[in-house]
Amino acid sequence: MGTDSTALLTDHYELTMLEASLRSGAAHRRCVFEVFARRLPEGRRYGVVAGTGRLLDDLERFRFDGPVLDFLARNEIVDDRTLDWLAGYRFSGDIWGYAEGECYFPGSPLLIVEAPFGEAVLLETLVLSVLNHDSAVAAAASRMTYAAGDRPCIEMGSRRTHEDAAVSAARAAYIAGFSSTSNLEAGRRYGIPTTGTSAHAFTLVHDSERQAFQAQVESLGTGTTLLIDTYDVETAVRTAIEVAGPELGAVRIDSGDLVELAHQVRNQLDALGAAKTRIVVTSDLDEYQIAALAAAPVDAYGVGTQLVTGSGHPTAGLVYKLVARAASDDPDAPLIPVAKKSAEKATRGGRKYALRRRGPDGVATAEVISVGQPPEPPAEGDDRPLLVPLVKNGEIVGREPLAAARERHAASRAELPPTVHQMSKGEPAIPTLYMEGSKR
Amino acid sequence: MGTDSTALLTDHYELTMLEASLRSGAAHRRCVFEVFARRLPEGRRYGVVAGTGRLLDDLERFRFDGPVLDFLARNEIVDDRTLDWLAGYRFSGDIWGYAEGECYFPGSPLLIVEAPFGEAVLLETLVLSVLNHDSAVAAAASRMTYAAGDRPCIEMGSRRTHEDAAVSAARAAYIAGFSSTSNLEAGRRYGIPTTGTSAHAFTLVHDSERQAFQAQVESLGTGTTLLIDTYDVETAVRTAIEVAGPELGAVRIDSGDLVELAHQVRNQLDALGAAKTRIVVTSDLDEYQIAALAAAPVDAYGVGTQLVTGSGHPTAGLVYKLVARAASDDPDAPLIPVAKKSAEKATRGGRKYALRRRGPDGVATAEVISVGQPPEPPAEGDDRPLLVPLVKNGEIVGREPLAAARERHAASRAELPPTVHQMSKGEPAIPTLYMEGSKR
């Protein structure tokens, strides 16, 4: 479409606010914006930060090039002074954030953007789009991979979400412990392992199930996964082993009573000497279904719809709020906290820090948040700082390999108290404590 | 990222099925795939087709160029024969579909793809991603615009969904009757009107609400919309009219008891002589909230989260199923219906047609679906054919302006029986009738 800029993936009002603040002068006031969740989705015990790496890529392309300025001018969205300002726009501020994969709780300052108002306000929509989507998927994925234990989870939800969101969903799921994805673009772009063998259509297009299995095994080898529920499962298992031999890699069940079928199929495979042939199940699974299958002889879970739609919570509900600004137009003016006056939508003003407090056993006990600088040394020995630099003076400094986020998530989740893994609805796993900050 | 191809926005197994079917020869068998919904989301009375136009654009870019083939080869996803076949891939078949904006019901054949198996199977994931996402948003949007009556609905959900999905959501909402969007890329790409003025941050960055209002009015004119719930609503309304005069375009309320506040603000505006100043409300609205505000003095609704997440149903649940194939490898072999054997996932075989049956009063009475050719003349005088050609011999023939889809949706919705607009959960508005087709 003539540009790879991300600058228009934003709301109209970000630009009109820029224009009006350039006129009033407020565009140049130093500001602190903060991304946080007022609450977790109903009953969830923790959230998972995802999208940070994607956001940094998007920020690099957040610039107002020719086609973008053309559109804004043609539609008179902002005035000429603002167009000039935008033509030279480069984010010059600082961004800190929870590292990708980290768990979070209500009020956790997931991202802190410090920059002149005009620069920082422009980023609101894009920041929220990326973090709200990816974090929603990662939070659901984390519950699923925990419920699955050592059994791998395969992401296969592309068809149930927007085609570009699908690629990002695969990435978020991988961070939260999924082992692979069906999405090829996620493989190309992020190096995530991709998997897949065949669907019912493949069996149906052949004259018989046997012919289909033969074609697949000849093409993909005996290590492949054969889909056994197109016609009759018992017949299909017998045919599968006749065609592939007991070395068949796996069979896949995509419908029916999965617990019941898994047991039947396991028994049949064992009786046929195919004790190592694995069983993959893939029928509208969510974390509850996965947990319910824990005692069934299942070797892997393929998860689609419920993963990409956040298992009932397709958006993380994160907001991007102004929490502090320069007290005046003086460039040396100190920052003062600001907040909308509202019982229902309270915002705590000021630039924050955040620590994960842990007990002597290494188990997390609280999310400690305060305005100002963290006490040094930390008030309690095992406080783990949560904010890392992502952008310094406009330069991206927070890039890391995707594997780092994946490892971080596993470690962060392992640190949470065991109650976090109760499937039932409940309170956040640890309380959020707001403390008085020091004024160094 | 080196390519604008859409060919990898797909599942790994589409390509392994292609490879195995090239080996067995089934890749060349003429096939009919069909997109349909087994059921509507719980309690919904109709669905809305959206995404067709985007899909045609994506299809045009569905080709295996250098970077795509490189990825497939490097990761050994398919063998060399398949890579050669993909390098020359151009979809050569036919696609019919419900025109964009049309209402649909369980079993409606929303898209029919007729092509050799290898060509058609590759499209599954992309077709479903586009239609499932856009149709889910359009279905929610249609309920909202109906509930809003003559009052305009403004799409402002970008921040609560993936940044690219946001652009498509704005487009789907527009088809279903939204009047504008906050998303600038949707304005640039699709010509949808964009709107927006300011957020709480804009008020907070200034030294006072008055200063913020002054800056906004100086910049955007008295016709702008001032946000009045940052501090105290009553004070804000007074200040707003003092600053902008009674010609102020609108005020926006984004929190609190909207019914109560709308009445208070209307009374206050009227008392201040600002009888023409409109009231816009924007606080986590859905179709139920909009309906509940019908008697309140509200002039426009801004809708975000619930729109882009399909108001509880973020995916339309559409499937892409093989329903017929050539009886043998003979190029002249007739098509025979095929279907997976499953009580729970029944698929009706064969290439279908579909008609909207209407009574003498013009009101829709049934969705008539049959295999084969429609009777000619139609069995009943007011049967409206629903399938239109989208692709003929690989050439895209179904492009149309976005306005056509928007008008079609309004007309299609107006034709449904009044029960369709009950907010309560219920059955589909009209039954789906499967009839014997003629064998001409």
JSON list of C-alpha atoms in Angstrom, two decimals, chain A residues 1 3 8-17 19-21 23-24 26 29 31 33 54 58 67-68 71-72 77 117 124-126 128-130 132-134 158-165 167-168 182-185 187-189 194-202 204-207 211 215-216 218-220 229-231 252 254-256 283 305 309 314-315 317-319 321-322 325 327 338-341 344-345, chain B residues 1 3 8-17 19-21 23-24 26 29 31 33 54 58 67-68 71-72 77 117 124-126 128-130 132-134 158-165 167-168 182-185 187-189 194-202 204-207 211 215-216 218-220 229-231 252 254-256 283 305 309 314-315 317-319 321-322 325 327 338-341 344-345:
[
{"chain": "A", "resi": 1, "resn": "MET", "atom": "CA", "xyz": [0.00, 0.00, 0.00]},
{"chain": "A", "resi": 3, "resn": "THR", "atom": "CA", "xyz": [4.43, 2.51, 2.86]},
{"chain": "A", "resi": 8, "resn": "LEU", "atom": "CA", "xyz": [-1.14, 5.55, 10.87]},
{"chain": "A", "resi": 9, "resn": "LEU", "atom": "CA", "xyz": [-1.89, 2.49, 13.00]},
{"chain": "A", "resi": 10, "resn": "THR", "atom": "CA", "xyz": [-3.19, 5.02, 15.44]},
{"chain": "A", "resi": 11, "resn": "ASP", "atom": "CA", "xyz": [-6.23, 7.01, 16.43]},
{"chain": "A", "resi": 12, "resn": "HIS", "atom": "CA", "xyz": [-7.17, 10.27, 14.77]},
{"chain": "A", "resi": 13, "resn": "TYR", "atom": "CA", "xyz": [-7.26, 12.06, 18.13]},
{"chain": "A", "resi": 14, "resn": "GLU", "atom": "CA", "xyz": [-3.58, 11.43, 18.86]},
{"chain": "A", "resi": 15, "resn": "LEU", "atom": "CA", "xyz": [-2.84, 13.78, 15.96]},
{"chain": "A", "resi": 16, "resn": "THR", "atom": "CA", "xyz": [-5.41, 16.41, 16.83]},
{"chain": "A", "resi": 17, "resn": "MET", "atom": "CA", "xyz": [-4.06, 16.43, 20.40]},
{"chain": "A", "resi": 19, "resn": "GLU", "atom": "CA", "xyz": [-1.81, 19.85, 16.84]},
{"chain": "A", "resi": 20, "resn": "ALA", "atom": "CA", "xyz": [-3.60, 21.55, 19.72]},
{"chain": "A", "resi": 21, "resn": "SER", "atom": "CA", "xyz": [-0.67, 21.02, 22.08]},
{"chain": "A", "resi": 23, "resn": "ARG", "atom": "CA", "xyz": [-0.37, 25.51, 19.58]},
{"chain": "A", "resi": 24, "resn": "SER", "atom": "CA", "xyz": [-0.60, 25.73, 23.38]},
{"chain": "A", "resi": 26, "resn": "ALA", "atom": "CA", "xyz": [2.13, 21.73, 25.99]},
{"chain": "A", "resi": 29, "resn": "ARG", "atom": "CA", "xyz": [6.26, 19.51, 28.25]},
{"chain": "A", "resi": 31, "resn": "CYS", "atom": "CA", "xyz": [5.64, 13.76, 30.39]},
{"chain": "A", "resi": 33, "resn": "PHE", "atom": "CA", "xyz": [2.90, 7.89, 30.37]},
{"chain": "A", "resi": 54, "resn": "ARG", "atom": "CA", "xyz": [7.18, -6.53, 18.22]},
{"chain": "A", "resi": 58, "resn": "ASP", "atom": "CA", "xyz": [6.94, -1.20, 15.10]},
{"chain": "A", "resi": 67, "resn": "PRO", "atom": "CA", "xyz": [2.37, 8.58, 1.66]},
{"chain": "A", "resi": 68, "resn": "VAL", "atom": "CA", "xyz": [1.48, 9.13, 5.32]},
{"chain": "A", "resi": 71, "resn": "PHE", "atom": "CA", "xyz": [-2.95, 11.28, 3.50]},
{"chain": "A", "resi": 72, "resn": "LEU", "atom": "CA", "xyz": [-2.93, 13.62, 6.51]},
{"chain": "A", "resi": 77, "resn": "ILE", "atom": "CA", "xyz": [-6.46, 15.94, 9.59]},
{"chain": "A", "resi": 117, "resn": "PHE", "atom": "CA", "xyz": [3.92, 15.22, 25.41]},
{"chain": "A", "resi": 124, "resn": "GLU", "atom": "CA", "xyz": [-0.62, 5.47, 22.66]},
{"chain": "A", "resi": 125, "resn": "THR", "atom": "CA", "xyz": [-2.74, 3.51, 20.19]},
{"chain": "A", "resi": 126, "resn": "LEU", "atom": "CA", "xyz": [0.05, 1.42, 18.70]},
{"chain": "A", "resi": 128, "resn": "LEU", "atom": "CA", "xyz": [-1.84, -0.57, 23.39]},
{"chain": "A", "resi": 129, "resn": "SER", "atom": "CA", "xyz": [-2.78, -2.53, 20.25]},
{"chain": "A", "resi": 130, "resn": "VAL", "atom": "CA", "xyz": [0.42, -4.56, 20.37]},
{"chain": "A", "resi": 132, "resn": "ASN", "atom": "CA", "xyz": [-3.22, -5.76, 24.57]},
{"chain": "A", "resi": 133, "resn": "HIS", "atom": "CA", "xyz": [-3.38, -8.38, 21.84]},
{"chain": "A", "resi": 134, "resn": "ASP", "atom": "CA", "xyz": [-0.18, -10.24, 22.51]},
{"chain": "A", "resi": 158, "resn": "SER", "atom": "CA", "xyz": [-4.55, -19.02, 12.65]},
{"chain": "A", "resi": 159, "resn": "ARG", "atom": "CA", "xyz": [-7.86, -19.65, 10.90]},
{"chain": "A", "resi": 160, "resn": "ARG", "atom": "CA", "xyz": [-9.86, -18.28, 13.81]},
{"chain": "A", "resi": 161, "resn": "THR", "atom": "CA", "xyz": [-8.26, -14.84, 13.98]},
{"chain": "A", "resi": 162, "resn": "HIS", "atom": "CA", "xyz": [-7.16, -12.04, 11.66]},
{"chain": "A", "resi": 163, "resn": "GLU", "atom": "CA", "xyz": [-4.41, -13.24, 9.32]},
{"chain": "A", "resi": 164, "resn": "ASP", "atom": "CA", "xyz": [-1.79, -10.84, 10.71]},
{"chain": "A", "resi": 165, "resn": "ALA", "atom": "CA", "xyz": [-2.92, -11.24, 14.32]},
{"chain": "A", "resi": 167, "resn": "VAL", "atom": "CA", "xyz": [1.34, -14.48, 13.26]},
{"chain": "A", "resi": 168, "resn": "SER", "atom": "CA", "xyz": [1.60, -12.43, 16.45]},
{"chain": "A", "resi": 182, "resn": "SER", "atom": "CA", "xyz": [1.00, -24.29, 12.43]},
{"chain": "A", "resi": 183, "resn": "ASN", "atom": "CA", "xyz": [1.57, -20.75, 11.13]},
{"chain": "A", "resi": 184, "resn": "LEU", "atom": "CA", "xyz": [4.26, -20.65, 8.46]},
{"chain": "A", "resi": 185, "resn": "GLU", "atom": "CA", "xyz": [4.78, -16.88, 8.53]},
{"chain": "A", "resi": 187, "resn": "GLY", "atom": "CA", "xyz": [8.15, -19.67, 11.31]},
{"chain": "A", "resi": 188, "resn": "ARG", "atom": "CA", "xyz": [9.65, -17.40, 8.70]},
{"chain": "A", "resi": 189, "resn": "ARG", "atom": "CA", "xyz": [9.51, -14.19, 10.67]},
{"chain": "A", "resi": 194, "resn": "THR", "atom": "CA", "xyz": [6.22, -25.13, 12.57]},
{"chain": "A", "resi": 195, "resn": "THR", "atom": "CA", "xyz": [4.32, -28.41, 12.33]},
{"chain": "A", "resi": 196, "resn": "GLY", "atom": "CA", "xyz": [1.39, -29.95, 10.50]},
{"chain": "A", "resi": 197, "resn": "THR", "atom": "CA", "xyz": [0.49, -32.97, 8.42]},
{"chain": "A", "resi": 198, "resn": "SER", "atom": "CA", "xyz": [-3.07, -33.31, 7.09]},
{"chain": "A", "resi": 199, "resn": "ALA", "atom": "CA", "xyz": [-6.78, -32.53, 7.47]},
{"chain": "A", "resi": 200, "resn": "HIS", "atom": "CA", "xyz": [-10.01, -34.38, 6.77]},
{"chain": "A", "resi": 201, "resn": "ALA", "atom": "CA", "xyz": [-10.12, -32.97, 3.25]},
{"chain": "A", "resi": 202, "resn": "PHE", "atom": "CA", "xyz": [-6.97, -34.94, 2.42]},
{"chain": "A", "resi": 204, "resn": "LEU", "atom": "CA", "xyz": [-11.86, -37.27, 1.59]},
{"chain": "A", "resi": 205, "resn": "VAL", "atom": "CA", "xyz": [-10.19, -36.36, -1.69]},
{"chain": "A", "resi": 206, "resn": "HIS", "atom": "CA", "xyz": [-8.79, -39.86, -1.99]},
{"chain": "A", "resi": 207, "resn": "ASP", "atom": "CA", "xyz": [-10.87, -42.89, -2.94]},
{"chain": "A", "resi": 211, "resn": "GLN", "atom": "CA", "xyz": [-5.13, -44.63, -0.11]},
{"chain": "A", "resi": 215, "resn": "ALA", "atom": "CA", "xyz": [-0.04, -41.18, 0.08]},
{"chain": "A", "resi": 216, "resn": "GLN", "atom": "CA", "xyz": [0.80, -39.34, 3.30]},
{"chain": "A", "resi": 218, "resn": "GLU", "atom": "CA", "xyz": [4.98, -42.17, 1.23]},
{"chain": "A", "resi": 219, "resn": "SER", "atom": "CA", "xyz": [5.35, -38.42, 1.20]},
{"chain": "A", "resi": 220, "resn": "LEU", "atom": "CA", "xyz": [6.04, -37.56, 4.83]},
{"chain": "A", "resi": 229, "resn": "ASP", "atom": "CA", "xyz": [-11.51, -39.60, 12.80]},
{"chain": "A", "resi": 230, "resn": "THR", "atom": "CA", "xyz": [-12.73, -39.00, 9.24]},
{"chain": "A", "resi": 231, "resn": "TYR", "atom": "CA", "xyz": [-14.81, -42.18, 9.17]},
{"chain": "A", "resi": 252, "resn": "ARG", "atom": "CA", "xyz": [-4.58, -37.29, 15.67]},
{"chain": "A", "resi": 254, "resn": "ASP", "atom": "CA", "xyz": [-10.13, -34.08, 16.21]},
{"chain": "A", "resi": 255, "resn": "SER", "atom": "CA", "xyz": [-13.67, -34.86, 17.43]},
{"chain": "A", "resi": 256, "resn": "GLY", "atom": "CA", "xyz": [-15.71, -36.92, 19.84]},
{"chain": "A", "resi": 283, "resn": "SER", "atom": "CA", "xyz": [-10.84, -30.45, 19.22]},
{"chain": "A", "resi": 305, "resn": "THR", "atom": "CA", "xyz": [-9.72, -20.94, 18.74]},
{"chain": "A", "resi": 309, "resn": "THR", "atom": "CA", "xyz": [-9.11, -15.44, 21.34]},
{"chain": "A", "resi": 314, "resn": "PRO", "atom": "CA", "xyz": [-9.38, -11.47, 23.78]},
{"chain": "A", "resi": 315, "resn": "THR", "atom": "CA", "xyz": [-7.86, -8.21, 25.03]},
{"chain": "A", "resi": 317, "resn": "GLY", "atom": "CA", "xyz": [-7.50, -4.37, 29.04]},
{"chain": "A", "resi": 318, "resn": "LEU", "atom": "CA", "xyz": [-4.26, -2.40, 29.32]},
{"chain": "A", "resi": 319, "resn": "VAL", "atom": "CA", "xyz": [-4.46, 1.41, 29.35]},
{"chain": "A", "resi": 321, "resn": "LYS", "atom": "CA", "xyz": [-2.22, 7.00, 30.99]},
{"chain": "A", "resi": 322, "resn": "LEU", "atom": "CA", "xyz": [-0.45, 10.27, 31.63]},
{"chain": "A", "resi": 325, "resn": "ARG", "atom": "CA", "xyz": [4.21, 16.00, 33.58]},
{"chain": "A", "resi": 327, "resn": "ALA", "atom": "CA", "xyz": [5.04, 21.49, 36.34]},
{"chain": "A", "resi": 338, "resn": "VAL", "atom": "CA", "xyz": [-1.38, 13.99, 37.52]},
{"chain": "A", "resi": 339, "resn": "ALA", "atom": "CA", "xyz": [-4.47, 11.82, 37.46]},
{"chain": "A", "resi": 340, "resn": "LYS", "atom": "CA", "xyz": [-8.03, 11.89, 36.24]},
{"chain": "A", "resi": 341, "resn": "LYS", "atom": "CA", "xyz": [-10.49, 12.36, 39.09]},
{"chain": "A", "resi": 344, "resn": "GLU", "atom": "CA", "xyz": [-14.11, 4.10, 38.98]},
{"chain": "A", "resi": 345, "resn": "LYS", "atom": "CA", "xyz": [-11.00, 4.77, 36.92]},
{"chain": "B", "resi": 1, "resn": "MET", "atom": "CA", "xyz": [10.26, -8.34, 5.78]},
{"chain": "B", "resi": 3, "resn": "THR", "atom": "CA", "xyz": [7.91, -9.95, 0.70]},
{"chain": "B", "resi": 8, "resn": "LEU", "atom": "CA", "xyz": [2.69, -17.97, 4.26]},
{"chain": "B", "resi": 9, "resn": "LEU", "atom": "CA", "xyz": [-0.31, -16.67, 6.18]},
{"chain": "B", "resi": 10, "resn": "THR", "atom": "CA", "xyz": [-1.33, -20.28, 6.21]},
{"chain": "B", "resi": 11, "resn": "ASP", "atom": "CA", "xyz": [-0.97, -23.53, 8.09]},
{"chain": "B", "resi": 12, "resn": "HIS", "atom": "CA", "xyz": [1.94, -25.87, 7.62]},
{"chain": "B", "resi": 13, "resn": "TYR", "atom": "CA", "xyz": [-0.40, -28.75, 6.84]},
{"chain": "B", "resi": 14, "resn": "GLU", "atom": "CA", "xyz": [-1.86, -27.12, 3.77]},
{"chain": "B", "resi": 15, "resn": "LEU", "atom": "CA", "xyz": [1.57, -27.52, 2.18]},
{"chain": "B", "resi": 16, "resn": "THR", "atom": "CA", "xyz": [2.21, -31.06, 3.37]},
{"chain": "B", "resi": 17, "resn": "MET", "atom": "CA", "xyz": [-1.23, -32.04, 2.03]},
{"chain": "B", "resi": 19, "resn": "GLU", "atom": "CA", "xyz": [3.00, -32.45, -1.34]},
{"chain": "B", "resi": 20, "resn": "ALA", "atom": "CA", "xyz": [1.33, -35.75, -0.53]},
{"chain": "B", "resi": 21, "resn": "SER", "atom": "CA", "xyz": [-1.48, -35.16, -3.02]},
{"chain": "B", "resi": 23, "resn": "ARG", "atom": "CA", "xyz": [2.51, -37.68, -5.11]},
{"chain": "B", "resi": 24, "resn": "SER", "atom": "CA", "xyz": [-0.80, -39.55, -5.11]},
{"chain": "B", "resi": 26, "resn": "ALA", "atom": "CA", "xyz": [-5.17, -36.30, -5.98]},
{"chain": "B", "resi": 29, "resn": "ARG", "atom": "CA", "xyz": [-8.74, -33.80, -8.83]},
{"chain": "B", "resi": 31, "resn": "CYS", "atom": "CA", "xyz": [-12.84, -30.24, -5.92]},
{"chain": "B", "resi": 33, "resn": "PHE", "atom": "CA", "xyz": [-14.70, -26.51, -0.95]},
{"chain": "B", "resi": 54, "resn": "ARG", "atom": "CA", "xyz": [-9.96, -7.94, 1.60]},
{"chain": "B", "resi": 58, "resn": "ASP", "atom": "CA", "xyz": [-5.02, -11.08, -0.34]},
{"chain": "B", "resi": 67, "resn": "PRO", "atom": "CA", "xyz": [11.70, -15.22, 0.05]},
{"chain": "B", "resi": 68, "resn": "VAL", "atom": "CA", "xyz": [8.72, -17.55, 0.53]},
{"chain": "B", "resi": 71, "resn": "PHE", "atom": "CA", "xyz": [11.91, -20.29, 3.69]},
{"chain": "B", "resi": 72, "resn": "LEU", "atom": "CA", "xyz": [10.10, -23.45, 2.61]},
{"chain": "B", "resi": 77, "resn": "ILE", "atom": "CA", "xyz": [8.75, -28.04, 4.72]},
{"chain": "B", "resi": 117, "resn": "PHE", "atom": "CA", "xyz": [-7.47, -30.02, -4.82]},
{"chain": "B", "resi": 124, "resn": "GLU", "atom": "CA", "xyz": [-8.10, -22.67, 3.47]},
{"chain": "B", "resi": 125, "resn": "THR", "atom": "CA", "xyz": [-6.31, -20.87, 6.30]},
{"chain": "B", "resi": 126, "resn": "LEU", "atom": "CA", "xyz": [-6.20, -17.44, 4.69]},
{"chain": "B", "resi": 128, "resn": "LEU", "atom": "CA", "xyz": [-10.95, -18.51, 7.10]},
{"chain": "B", "resi": 129, "resn": "SER", "atom": "CA", "xyz": [-8.73, -15.97, 8.88]},
{"chain": "B", "resi": 130, "resn": "VAL", "atom": "CA", "xyz": [-10.12, -13.10, 6.83]},
{"chain": "B", "resi": 132, "resn": "ASN", "atom": "CA", "xyz": [-13.83, -15.32, 10.52]},
{"chain": "B", "resi": 133, "resn": "HIS", "atom": "CA", "xyz": [-12.37, -12.09, 11.84]},
{"chain": "B", "resi": 134, "resn": "ASP", "atom": "CA", "xyz": [-14.20, -9.58, 9.71]},
{"chain": "B", "resi": 158, "resn": "SER", "atom": "CA", "xyz": [-8.04, 0.00, 17.66]},
{"chain": "B", "resi": 159, "resn": "ARG", "atom": "CA", "xyz": [-6.19, -0.05, 20.95]},
{"chain": "B", "resi": 160, "resn": "ARG", "atom": "CA", "xyz": [-7.97, -3.18, 22.11]},
{"chain": "B", "resi": 161, "resn": "THR", "atom": "CA", "xyz": [-7.03, -5.43, 19.22]},
{"chain": "B", "resi": 162, "resn": "HIS", "atom": "CA", "xyz": [-3.99, -6.30, 17.10]},
{"chain": "B", "resi": 163, "resn": "GLU", "atom": "CA", "xyz": [-2.77, -3.26, 15.18]},
{"chain": "B", "resi": 164, "resn": "ASP", "atom": "CA", "xyz": [-3.49, -4.78, 11.76]},
{"chain": "B", "resi": 165, "resn": "ALA", "atom": "CA", "xyz": [-6.74, -6.40, 12.84]},
{"chain": "B", "resi": 167, "resn": "VAL", "atom": "CA", "xyz": [-7.71, -1.64, 10.38]},
{"chain": "B", "resi": 168, "resn": "SER", "atom": "CA", "xyz": [-9.84, -4.55, 9.20]},
{"chain": "B", "resi": 182, "resn": "SER", "atom": "CA", "xyz": [-10.76, 6.59, 14.84]},
{"chain": "B", "resi": 183, "resn": "ASN", "atom": "CA", "xyz": [-8.28, 4.45, 12.87]},
{"chain": "B", "resi": 184, "resn": "LEU", "atom": "CA", "xyz": [-6.25, 6.56, 10.45]},
{"chain": "B", "resi": 185, "resn": "GLU", "atom": "CA", "xyz": [-4.90, 3.66, 8.40]},
{"chain": "B", "resi": 187, "resn": "GLY", "atom": "CA", "xyz": [-9.04, 6.11, 6.44]},
{"chain": "B", "resi": 188, "resn": "ARG", "atom": "CA", "xyz": [-6.00, 5.94, 4.22]},
{"chain": "B", "resi": 189, "resn": "ARG", "atom": "CA", "xyz": [-6.52, 2.42, 2.92]},
{"chain": "B", "resi": 194, "resn": "THR", "atom": "CA", "xyz": [-12.03, 9.28, 10.47]},
{"chain": "B", "resi": 195, "resn": "THR", "atom": "CA", "xyz": [-12.80, 11.30, 13.58]},
{"chain": "B", "resi": 196, "resn": "GLY", "atom": "CA", "xyz": [-11.30, 12.18, 16.93]},
{"chain": "B", "resi": 197, "resn": "THR", "atom": "CA", "xyz": [-10.45, 15.17, 19.08]},
{"chain": "B", "resi": 198, "resn": "SER", "atom": "CA", "xyz": [-8.83, 14.61, 22.48]},
{"chain": "B", "resi": 199, "resn": "ALA", "atom": "CA", "xyz": [-8.31, 12.34, 25.48]},
{"chain": "B", "resi": 200, "resn": "HIS", "atom": "CA", "xyz": [-7.90, 12.90, 29.22]},
{"chain": "B", "resi": 201, "resn": "ALA", "atom": "CA", "xyz": [-4.14, 13.20, 28.82]},
{"chain": "B", "resi": 202, "resn": "PHE", "atom": "CA", "xyz": [-4.66, 16.36, 26.83]},
{"chain": "B", "resi": 204, "resn": "LEU", "atom": "CA", "xyz": [-4.07, 16.72, 32.25]},
{"chain": "B", "resi": 205, "resn": "VAL", "atom": "CA", "xyz": [-0.99, 18.01, 30.44]},
{"chain": "B", "resi": 206, "resn": "HIS", "atom": "CA", "xyz": [-2.31, 21.55, 30.66]},
{"chain": "B", "resi": 207, "resn": "ASP", "atom": "CA", "xyz": [-2.31, 23.61, 33.85]},
{"chain": "B", "resi": 211, "resn": "GLN", "atom": "CA", "xyz": [-6.45, 26.07, 29.29]},
{"chain": "B", "resi": 215, "resn": "ALA", "atom": "CA", "xyz": [-6.04, 25.18, 23.23]},
{"chain": "B", "resi": 216, "resn": "GLN", "atom": "CA", "xyz": [-8.37, 22.67, 21.61]},
{"chain": "B", "resi": 218, "resn": "GLU", "atom": "CA", "xyz": [-8.23, 27.49, 19.05]},
{"chain": "B", "resi": 219, "resn": "SER", "atom": "CA", "xyz": [-6.80, 24.57, 17.14]},
{"chain": "B", "resi": 220, "resn": "LEU", "atom": "CA", "xyz": [-9.88, 22.61, 16.05]},
{"chain": "B", "resi": 229, "resn": "ASP", "atom": "CA", "xyz": [-15.18, 14.04, 32.60]},
{"chain": "B", "resi": 230, "resn": "THR", "atom": "CA", "xyz": [-11.54, 14.56, 33.56]},
{"chain": "B", "resi": 231, "resn": "TYR", "atom": "CA", "xyz": [-12.40, 16.39, 36.77]},
{"chain": "B", "resi": 252, "resn": "ARG", "atom": "CA", "xyz": [-17.93, 13.65, 25.27]},
{"chain": "B", "resi": 254, "resn": "ASP", "atom": "CA", "xyz": [-16.31, 8.63, 28.95]},
{"chain": "B", "resi": 255, "resn": "SER", "atom": "CA", "xyz": [-17.18, 7.37, 32.44]},
{"chain": "B", "resi": 256, "resn": "GLY", "atom": "CA", "xyz": [-19.86, 7.24, 35.09]},
{"chain": "B", "resi": 283, "resn": "SER", "atom": "CA", "xyz": [-17.49, 4.14, 27.97]},
{"chain": "B", "resi": 305, "resn": "THR", "atom": "CA", "xyz": [-13.50, -3.01, 22.97]},
{"chain": "B", "resi": 309, "resn": "THR", "atom": "CA", "xyz": [-13.80, -8.35, 20.05]},
{"chain": "B", "resi": 314, "resn": "PRO", "atom": "CA", "xyz": [-14.41, -12.75, 18.54]},
{"chain": "B", "resi": 315, "resn": "THR", "atom": "CA", "xyz": [-14.50, -15.34, 15.76]},
{"chain": "B", "resi": 317, "resn": "GLY", "atom": "CA", "xyz": [-16.65, -20.03, 13.68]},
{"chain": "B", "resi": 318, "resn": "LEU", "atom": "CA", "xyz": [-16.66, -20.47, 9.91]},
{"chain": "B", "resi": 319, "resn": "VAL", "atom": "CA", "xyz": [-15.17, -23.68, 8.49]},
{"chain": "B", "resi": 321, "resn": "LYS", "atom": "CA", "xyz": [-14.81, -28.05, 4.05]},
{"chain": "B", "resi": 322, "resn": "LEU", "atom": "CA", "xyz": [-14.38, -30.31, 1.04]},
{"chain": "B", "resi": 325, "resn": "ARG", "atom": "CA", "xyz": [-14.63, -33.97, -5.64]},
{"chain": "B", "resi": 327, "resn": "ALA", "atom": "CA", "xyz": [-15.15, -39.28, -8.79]},
{"chain": "B", "resi": 338, "resn": "VAL", "atom": "CA", "xyz": [-18.12, -36.19, 0.13]},
{"chain": "B", "resi": 339, "resn": "ALA", "atom": "CA", "xyz": [-18.45, -35.62, 3.86]},
{"chain": "B", "resi": 340, "resn": "LYS", "atom": "CA", "xyz": [-16.75, -36.58, 7.08]},
{"chain": "B", "resi": 341, "resn": "LYS", "atom": "CA", "xyz": [-18.76, -39.13, 9.03]},
{"chain": "B", "resi": 344, "resn": "GLU", "atom": "CA", "xyz": [-21.34, -33.78, 15.81]},
{"chain": "B", "resi": 345, "resn": "LYS", "atom": "CA", "xyz": [-19.68, -32.23, 12.78]}
]
